[in-house]
PDB file of C-alpha atoms in Angstrom:
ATOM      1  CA  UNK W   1       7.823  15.265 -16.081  1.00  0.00           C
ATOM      2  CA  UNK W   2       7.887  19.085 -15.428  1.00  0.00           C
ATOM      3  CA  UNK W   3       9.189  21.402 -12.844  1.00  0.00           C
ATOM      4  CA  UNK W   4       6.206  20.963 -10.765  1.00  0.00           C
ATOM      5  CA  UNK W   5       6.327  19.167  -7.639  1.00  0.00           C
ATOM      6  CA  UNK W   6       4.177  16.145  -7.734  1.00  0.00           C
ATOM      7  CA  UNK W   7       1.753  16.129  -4.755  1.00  0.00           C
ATOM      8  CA  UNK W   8       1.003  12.682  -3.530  1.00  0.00           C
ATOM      9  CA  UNK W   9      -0.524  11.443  -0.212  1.00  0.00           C
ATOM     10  CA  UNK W  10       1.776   9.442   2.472  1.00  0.00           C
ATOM     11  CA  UNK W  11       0.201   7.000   4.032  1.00  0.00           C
ATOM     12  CA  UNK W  12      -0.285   6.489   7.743  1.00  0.00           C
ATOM     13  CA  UNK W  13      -0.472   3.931  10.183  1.00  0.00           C
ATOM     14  CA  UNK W  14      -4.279   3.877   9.955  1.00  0.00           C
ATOM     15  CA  UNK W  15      -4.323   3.829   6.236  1.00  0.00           C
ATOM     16  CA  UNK W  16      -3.137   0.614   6.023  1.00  0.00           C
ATOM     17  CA  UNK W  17      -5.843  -1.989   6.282  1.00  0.00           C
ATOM     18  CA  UNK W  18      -7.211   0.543   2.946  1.00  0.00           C
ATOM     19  CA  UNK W  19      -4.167   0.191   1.645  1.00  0.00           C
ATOM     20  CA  UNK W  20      -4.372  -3.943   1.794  1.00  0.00           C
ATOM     21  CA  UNK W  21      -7.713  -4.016   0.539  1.00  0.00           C
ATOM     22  CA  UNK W  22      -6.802  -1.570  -2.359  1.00  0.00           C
ATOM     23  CA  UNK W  23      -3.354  -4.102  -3.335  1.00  0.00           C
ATOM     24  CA  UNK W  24      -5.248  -7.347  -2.631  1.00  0.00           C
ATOM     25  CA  UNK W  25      -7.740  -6.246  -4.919  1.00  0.00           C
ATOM     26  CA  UNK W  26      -5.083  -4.782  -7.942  1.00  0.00           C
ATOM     27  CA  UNK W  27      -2.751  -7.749  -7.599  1.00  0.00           C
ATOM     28  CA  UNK W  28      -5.864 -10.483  -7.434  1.00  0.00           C
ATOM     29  CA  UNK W  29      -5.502 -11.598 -11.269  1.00  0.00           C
ATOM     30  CA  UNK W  30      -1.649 -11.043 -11.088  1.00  0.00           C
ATOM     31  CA  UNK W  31       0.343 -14.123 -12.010  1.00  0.00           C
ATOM     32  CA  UNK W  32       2.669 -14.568  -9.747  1.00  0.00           C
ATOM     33  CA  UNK W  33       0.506 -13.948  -6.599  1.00  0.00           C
ATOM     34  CA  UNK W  34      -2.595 -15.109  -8.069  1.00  0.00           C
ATOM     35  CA  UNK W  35      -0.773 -18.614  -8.037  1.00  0.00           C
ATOM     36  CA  UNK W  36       0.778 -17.760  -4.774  1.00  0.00           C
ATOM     37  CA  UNK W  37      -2.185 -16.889  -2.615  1.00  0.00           C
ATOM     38  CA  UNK W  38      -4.818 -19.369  -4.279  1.00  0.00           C
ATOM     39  CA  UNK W  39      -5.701 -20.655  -1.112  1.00  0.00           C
ATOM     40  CA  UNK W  40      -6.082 -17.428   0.657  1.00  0.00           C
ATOM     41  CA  UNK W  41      -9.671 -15.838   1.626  1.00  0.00           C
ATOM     42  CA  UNK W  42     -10.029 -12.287   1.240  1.00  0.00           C
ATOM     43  CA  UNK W  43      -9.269 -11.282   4.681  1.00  0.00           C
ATOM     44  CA  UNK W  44      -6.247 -12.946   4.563  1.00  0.00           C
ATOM     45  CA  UNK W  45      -5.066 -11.523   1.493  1.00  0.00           C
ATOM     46  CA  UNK W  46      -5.925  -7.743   2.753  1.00  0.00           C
ATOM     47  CA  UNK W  47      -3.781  -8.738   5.655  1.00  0.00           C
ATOM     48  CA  UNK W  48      -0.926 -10.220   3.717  1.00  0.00           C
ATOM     49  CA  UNK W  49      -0.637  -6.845   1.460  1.00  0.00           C
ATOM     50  CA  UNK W  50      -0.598  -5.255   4.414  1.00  0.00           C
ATOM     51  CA  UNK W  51       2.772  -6.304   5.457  1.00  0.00           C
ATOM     52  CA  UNK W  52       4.835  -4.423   2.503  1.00  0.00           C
ATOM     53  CA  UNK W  53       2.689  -0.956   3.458  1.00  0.00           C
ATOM     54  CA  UNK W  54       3.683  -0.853   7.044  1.00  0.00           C
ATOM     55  CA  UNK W  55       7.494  -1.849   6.242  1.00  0.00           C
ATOM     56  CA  UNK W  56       8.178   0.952   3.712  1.00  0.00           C
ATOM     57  CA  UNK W  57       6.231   3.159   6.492  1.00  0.00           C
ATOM     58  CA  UNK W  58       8.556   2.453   8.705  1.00  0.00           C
ATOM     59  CA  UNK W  59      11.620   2.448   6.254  1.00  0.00           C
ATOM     60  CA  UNK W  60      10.829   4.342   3.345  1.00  0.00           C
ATOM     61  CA  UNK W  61       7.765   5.625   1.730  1.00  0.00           C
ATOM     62  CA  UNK W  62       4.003   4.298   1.481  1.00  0.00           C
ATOM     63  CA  UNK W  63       1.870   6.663  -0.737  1.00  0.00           C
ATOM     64  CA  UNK W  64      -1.237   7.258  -2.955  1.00  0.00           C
ATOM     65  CA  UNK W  65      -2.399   9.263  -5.313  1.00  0.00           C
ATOM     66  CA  UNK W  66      -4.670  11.195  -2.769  1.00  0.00           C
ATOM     67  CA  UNK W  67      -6.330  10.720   0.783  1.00  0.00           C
ATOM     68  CA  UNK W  68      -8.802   8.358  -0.928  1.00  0.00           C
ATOM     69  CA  UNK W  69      -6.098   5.835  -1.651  1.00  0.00           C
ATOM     70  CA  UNK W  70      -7.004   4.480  -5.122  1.00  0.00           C
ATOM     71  CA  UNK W  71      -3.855   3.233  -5.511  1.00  0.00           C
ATOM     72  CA  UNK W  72      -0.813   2.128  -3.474  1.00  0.00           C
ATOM     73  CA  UNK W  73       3.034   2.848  -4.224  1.00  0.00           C
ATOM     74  CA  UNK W  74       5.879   1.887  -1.546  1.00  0.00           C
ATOM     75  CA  UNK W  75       9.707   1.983  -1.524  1.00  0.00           C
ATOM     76  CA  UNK W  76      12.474   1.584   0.215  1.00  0.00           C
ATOM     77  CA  UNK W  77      16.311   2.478  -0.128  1.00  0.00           C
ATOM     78  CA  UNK W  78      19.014  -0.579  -1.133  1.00  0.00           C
ATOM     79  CA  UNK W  79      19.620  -1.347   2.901  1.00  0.00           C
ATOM     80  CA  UNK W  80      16.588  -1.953   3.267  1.00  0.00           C
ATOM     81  CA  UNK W  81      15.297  -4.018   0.596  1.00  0.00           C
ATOM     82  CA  UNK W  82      15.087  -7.849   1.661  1.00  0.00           C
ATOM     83  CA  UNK W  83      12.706  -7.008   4.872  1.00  0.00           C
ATOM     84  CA  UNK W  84      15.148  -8.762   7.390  1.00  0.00           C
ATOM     85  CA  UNK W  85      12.702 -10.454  10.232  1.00  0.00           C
ATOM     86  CA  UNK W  86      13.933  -8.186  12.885  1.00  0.00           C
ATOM     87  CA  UNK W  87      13.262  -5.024  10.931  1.00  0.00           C
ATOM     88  CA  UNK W  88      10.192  -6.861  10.066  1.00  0.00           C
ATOM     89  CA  UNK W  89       9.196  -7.095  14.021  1.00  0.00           C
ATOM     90  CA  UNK W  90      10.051  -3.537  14.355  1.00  0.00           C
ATOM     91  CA  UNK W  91       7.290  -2.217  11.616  1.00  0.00           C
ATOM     92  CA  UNK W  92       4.477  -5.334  11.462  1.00  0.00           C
ATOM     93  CA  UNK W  93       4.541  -5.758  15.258  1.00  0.00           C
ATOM     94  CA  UNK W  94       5.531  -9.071  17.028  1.00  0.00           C
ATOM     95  CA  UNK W  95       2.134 -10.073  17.093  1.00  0.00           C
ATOM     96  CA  UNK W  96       1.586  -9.287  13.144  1.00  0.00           C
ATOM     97  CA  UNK W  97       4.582 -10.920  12.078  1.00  0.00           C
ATOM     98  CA  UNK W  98       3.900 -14.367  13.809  1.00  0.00           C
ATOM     99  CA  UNK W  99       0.457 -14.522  12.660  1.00  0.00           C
ATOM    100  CA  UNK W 100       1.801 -13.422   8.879  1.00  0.00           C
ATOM    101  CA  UNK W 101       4.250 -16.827   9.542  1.00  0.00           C
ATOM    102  CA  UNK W 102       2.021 -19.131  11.324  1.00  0.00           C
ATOM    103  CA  UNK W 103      -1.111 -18.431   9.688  1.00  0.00           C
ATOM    104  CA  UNK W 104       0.274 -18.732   6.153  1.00  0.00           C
ATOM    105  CA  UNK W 105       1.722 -22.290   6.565  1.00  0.00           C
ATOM    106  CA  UNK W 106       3.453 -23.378   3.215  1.00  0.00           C
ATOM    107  CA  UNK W 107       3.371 -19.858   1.613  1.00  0.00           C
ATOM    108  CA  UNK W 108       6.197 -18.273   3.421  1.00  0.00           C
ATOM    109  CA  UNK W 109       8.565 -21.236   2.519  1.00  0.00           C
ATOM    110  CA  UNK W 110       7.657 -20.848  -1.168  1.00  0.00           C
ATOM    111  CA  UNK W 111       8.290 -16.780  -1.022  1.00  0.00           C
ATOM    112  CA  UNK W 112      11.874 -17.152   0.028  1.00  0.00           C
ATOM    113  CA  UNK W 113      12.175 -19.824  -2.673  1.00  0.00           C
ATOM    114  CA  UNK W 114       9.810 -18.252  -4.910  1.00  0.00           C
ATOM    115  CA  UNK W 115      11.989 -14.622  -4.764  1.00  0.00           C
ATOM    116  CA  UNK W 116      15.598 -15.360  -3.776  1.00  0.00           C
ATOM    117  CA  UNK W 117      16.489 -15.659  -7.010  1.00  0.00           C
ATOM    118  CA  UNK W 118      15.223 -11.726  -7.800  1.00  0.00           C
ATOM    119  CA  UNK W 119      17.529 -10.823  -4.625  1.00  0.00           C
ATOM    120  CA  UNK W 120      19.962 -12.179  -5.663  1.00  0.00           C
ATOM    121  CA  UNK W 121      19.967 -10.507  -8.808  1.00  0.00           C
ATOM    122  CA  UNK W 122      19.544  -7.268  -7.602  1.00  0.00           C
ATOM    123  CA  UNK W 123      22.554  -7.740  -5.425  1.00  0.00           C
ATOM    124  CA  UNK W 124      24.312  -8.102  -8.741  1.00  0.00           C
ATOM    125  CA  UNK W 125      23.044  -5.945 -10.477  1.00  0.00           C
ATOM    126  CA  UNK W 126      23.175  -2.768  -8.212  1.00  0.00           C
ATOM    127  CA  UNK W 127      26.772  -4.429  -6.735  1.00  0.00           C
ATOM    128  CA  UNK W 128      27.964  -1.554  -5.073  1.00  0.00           C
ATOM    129  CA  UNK W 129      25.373   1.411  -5.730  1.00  0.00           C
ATOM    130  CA  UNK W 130      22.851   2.673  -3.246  1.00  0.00           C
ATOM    131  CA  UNK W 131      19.866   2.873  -4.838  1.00  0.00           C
ATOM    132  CA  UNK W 132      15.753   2.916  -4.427  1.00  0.00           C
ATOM    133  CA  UNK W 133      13.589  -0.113  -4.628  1.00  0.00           C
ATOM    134  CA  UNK W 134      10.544   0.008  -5.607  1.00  0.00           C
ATOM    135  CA  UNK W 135       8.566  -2.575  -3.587  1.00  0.00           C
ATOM    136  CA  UNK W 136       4.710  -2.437  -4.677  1.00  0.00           C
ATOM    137  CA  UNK W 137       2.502  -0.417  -7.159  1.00  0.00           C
ATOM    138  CA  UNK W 138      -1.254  -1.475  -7.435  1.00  0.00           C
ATOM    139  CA  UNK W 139      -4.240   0.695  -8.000  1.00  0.00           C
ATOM    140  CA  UNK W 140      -7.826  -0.724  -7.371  1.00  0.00           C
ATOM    141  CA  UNK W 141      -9.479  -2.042 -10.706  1.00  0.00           C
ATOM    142  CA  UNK W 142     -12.198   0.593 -10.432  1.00  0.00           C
ATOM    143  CA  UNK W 143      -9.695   3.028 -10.318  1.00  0.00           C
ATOM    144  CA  UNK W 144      -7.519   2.248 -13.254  1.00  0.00           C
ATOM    145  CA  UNK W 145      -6.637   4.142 -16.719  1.00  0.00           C
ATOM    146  CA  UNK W 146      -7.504   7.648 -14.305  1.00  0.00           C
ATOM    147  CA  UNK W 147      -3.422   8.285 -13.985  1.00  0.00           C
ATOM    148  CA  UNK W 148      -3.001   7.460 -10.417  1.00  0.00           C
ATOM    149  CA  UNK W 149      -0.410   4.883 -11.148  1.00  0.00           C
ATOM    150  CA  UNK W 150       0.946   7.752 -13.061  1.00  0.00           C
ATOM    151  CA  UNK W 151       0.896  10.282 -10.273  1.00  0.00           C
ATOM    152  CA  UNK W 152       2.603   7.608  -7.496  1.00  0.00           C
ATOM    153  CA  UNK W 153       5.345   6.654 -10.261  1.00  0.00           C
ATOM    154  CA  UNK W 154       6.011  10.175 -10.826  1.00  0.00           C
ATOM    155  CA  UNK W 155       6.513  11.104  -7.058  1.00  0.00           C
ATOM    156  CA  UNK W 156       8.368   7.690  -6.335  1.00  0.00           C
ATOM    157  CA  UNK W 157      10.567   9.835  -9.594  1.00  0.00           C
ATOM    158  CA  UNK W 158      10.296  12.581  -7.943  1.00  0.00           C
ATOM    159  CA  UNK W 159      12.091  11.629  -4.907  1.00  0.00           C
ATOM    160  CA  UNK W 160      14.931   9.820  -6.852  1.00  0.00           C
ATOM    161  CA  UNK W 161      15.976  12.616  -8.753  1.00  0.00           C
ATOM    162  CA  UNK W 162      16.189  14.639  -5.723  1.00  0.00           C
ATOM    163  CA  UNK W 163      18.346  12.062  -3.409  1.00  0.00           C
ATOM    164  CA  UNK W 164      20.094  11.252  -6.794  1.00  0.00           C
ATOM    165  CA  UNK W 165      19.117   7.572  -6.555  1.00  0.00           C
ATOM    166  CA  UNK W 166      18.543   5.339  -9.259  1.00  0.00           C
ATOM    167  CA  UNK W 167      14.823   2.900  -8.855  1.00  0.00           C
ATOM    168  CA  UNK W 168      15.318  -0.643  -9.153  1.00  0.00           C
ATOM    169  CA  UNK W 169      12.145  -2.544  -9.695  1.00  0.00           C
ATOM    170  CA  UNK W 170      10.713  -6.405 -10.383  1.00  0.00           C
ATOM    171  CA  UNK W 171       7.752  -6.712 -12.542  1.00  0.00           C
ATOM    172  CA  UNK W 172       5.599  -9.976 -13.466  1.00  0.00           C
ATOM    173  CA  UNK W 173       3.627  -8.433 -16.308  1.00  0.00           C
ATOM    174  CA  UNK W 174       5.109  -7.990 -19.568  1.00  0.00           C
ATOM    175  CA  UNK W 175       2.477  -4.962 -20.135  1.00  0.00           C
ATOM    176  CA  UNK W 176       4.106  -3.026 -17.050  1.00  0.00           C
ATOM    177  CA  UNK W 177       7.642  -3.372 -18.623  1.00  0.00           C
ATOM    178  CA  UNK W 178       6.072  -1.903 -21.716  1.00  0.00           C
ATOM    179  CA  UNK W 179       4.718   1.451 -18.936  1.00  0.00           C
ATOM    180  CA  UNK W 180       7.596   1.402 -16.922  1.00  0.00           C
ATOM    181  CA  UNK W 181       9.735   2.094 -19.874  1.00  0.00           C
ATOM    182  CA  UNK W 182       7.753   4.985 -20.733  1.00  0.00           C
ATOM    183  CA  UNK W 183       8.917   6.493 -17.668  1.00  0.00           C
ATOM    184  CA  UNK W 184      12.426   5.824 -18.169  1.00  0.00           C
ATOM    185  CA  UNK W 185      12.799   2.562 -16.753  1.00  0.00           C
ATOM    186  CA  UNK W 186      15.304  -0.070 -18.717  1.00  0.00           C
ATOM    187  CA  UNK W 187      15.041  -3.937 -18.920  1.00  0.00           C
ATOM    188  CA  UNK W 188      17.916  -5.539 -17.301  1.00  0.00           C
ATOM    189  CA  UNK W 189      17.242  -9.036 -17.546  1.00  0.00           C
ATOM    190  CA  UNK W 190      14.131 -11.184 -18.021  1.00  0.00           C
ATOM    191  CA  UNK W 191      13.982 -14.604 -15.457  1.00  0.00           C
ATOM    192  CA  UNK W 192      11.717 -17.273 -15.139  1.00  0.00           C
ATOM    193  CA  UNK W 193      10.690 -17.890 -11.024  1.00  0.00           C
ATOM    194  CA  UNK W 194      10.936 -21.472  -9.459  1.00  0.00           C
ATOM    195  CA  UNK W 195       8.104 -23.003  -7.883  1.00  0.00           C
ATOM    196  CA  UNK W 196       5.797 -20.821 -10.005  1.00  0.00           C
ATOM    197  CA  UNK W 197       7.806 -21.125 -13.037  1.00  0.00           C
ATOM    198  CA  UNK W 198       6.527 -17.354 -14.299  1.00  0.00           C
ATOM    199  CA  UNK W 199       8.300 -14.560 -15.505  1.00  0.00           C
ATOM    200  CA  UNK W 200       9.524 -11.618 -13.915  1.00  0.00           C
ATOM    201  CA  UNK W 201      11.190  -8.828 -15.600  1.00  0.00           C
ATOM    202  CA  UNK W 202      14.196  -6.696 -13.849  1.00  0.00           C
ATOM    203  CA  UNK W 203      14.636  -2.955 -14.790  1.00  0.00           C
ATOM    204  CA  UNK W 204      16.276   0.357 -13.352  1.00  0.00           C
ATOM    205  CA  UNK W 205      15.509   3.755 -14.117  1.00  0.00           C
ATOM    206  CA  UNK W 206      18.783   6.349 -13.736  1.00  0.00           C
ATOM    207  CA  UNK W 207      18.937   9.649 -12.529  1.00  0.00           C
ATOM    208  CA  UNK W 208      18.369  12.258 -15.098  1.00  0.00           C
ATOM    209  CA  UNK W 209      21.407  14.201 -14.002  1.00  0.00           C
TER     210      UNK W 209
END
């Protein structure tokens, strides 16, 4: 990266039903929630990627490359990370967040199995540091290989060098590990998810100074 301050879009509160559509349609041949959300239509799974957008609105940072929103980066800071129910309430709405548990049934039993392992290992391995965490990247398939995943990366960067915060990060591709080490990013430790029994790869990226 250079000197130049990368100019990315933040999100608002009406930009997130684009921002659903635009995750639900990156993440719809990803492993892990390709398994996961087999059962969903495509309304539901707008809805469902919803949920991350309007969290890290609330407490962190929802972007996009640009007001078009071909892609979708969010974040939050180490406090923040496990989306506690209350905090939950505060940013989907009571009315959002019962309908994301009722009308999901099984699902949001096997996501707190599914992922408590990768919590648990990020307690561990950032015991003691405050840190970012770097909740979802997707940009929409017709949108791809155009650096916009680039651009949201660098600005999610961006924003760690400047609050001196290292990014902490869980990916379920092994060709993202390959592009997030490009950007600095290094592999902590590779696990293998229960329920799903995939992979998921933990890294960190430090702050350059």
């Amino acid at each position: 990266m250079d000197d130049k301050s990368v100019s990315i879009y933040r999100l608002k509160h009406e930009d997130t039903h684009k921002a659903g559509m635009i995750l639900a349609d990156a993440f719809q041949n990803d492993p892990v929630w390709k398994l996961l959300l087999k059962n969903f239509n495509i309304s539901q799974r707008c809805g469902f990627f919803e949920l991350p957008v309007k969290y890290c609105l609330r407490y962190g940072n929802a972007c996009a490359p640009s007001e078009n929103i071909e892609g979708v980066g969010a974040w939050t800071t180490d406090g923040f990370a496990d989306m506690p129910i209350l905090k939950s309430i505060r940013s989907w709405g009571l009315i959002s967040t019962l309908k994301a548990f009722f009308s999901t049934g099984k699902i949001m039993k096997d996501l707190l199995s599914v992922f408590e392992p990768l919590s648990r290992d990020r307690k561990e391995n950032m015991k003691g540091r405050h840190y970012l965490y770097f909740v979802i990247l997707g940009v929409g398939t017709e949108f791809r290989k155009k650096g916009f995943g680039r651009k949201i990366i660098e600005g999610l960067i961006e924003e760690s060098e400047s609050s001196k915060l290292p990014v902490y990060l869980e990916t379920s591709e092994d060709s993202n590990v390959k592009m997030y080490e490009k950007f600095g990013f290094n592999l902590i430790r590779k696990i293998n998810l229960p329920v799903v029994n995939l992979p998921q790869w933990e890294m960190v990226r430090e702050t350059e100074s």
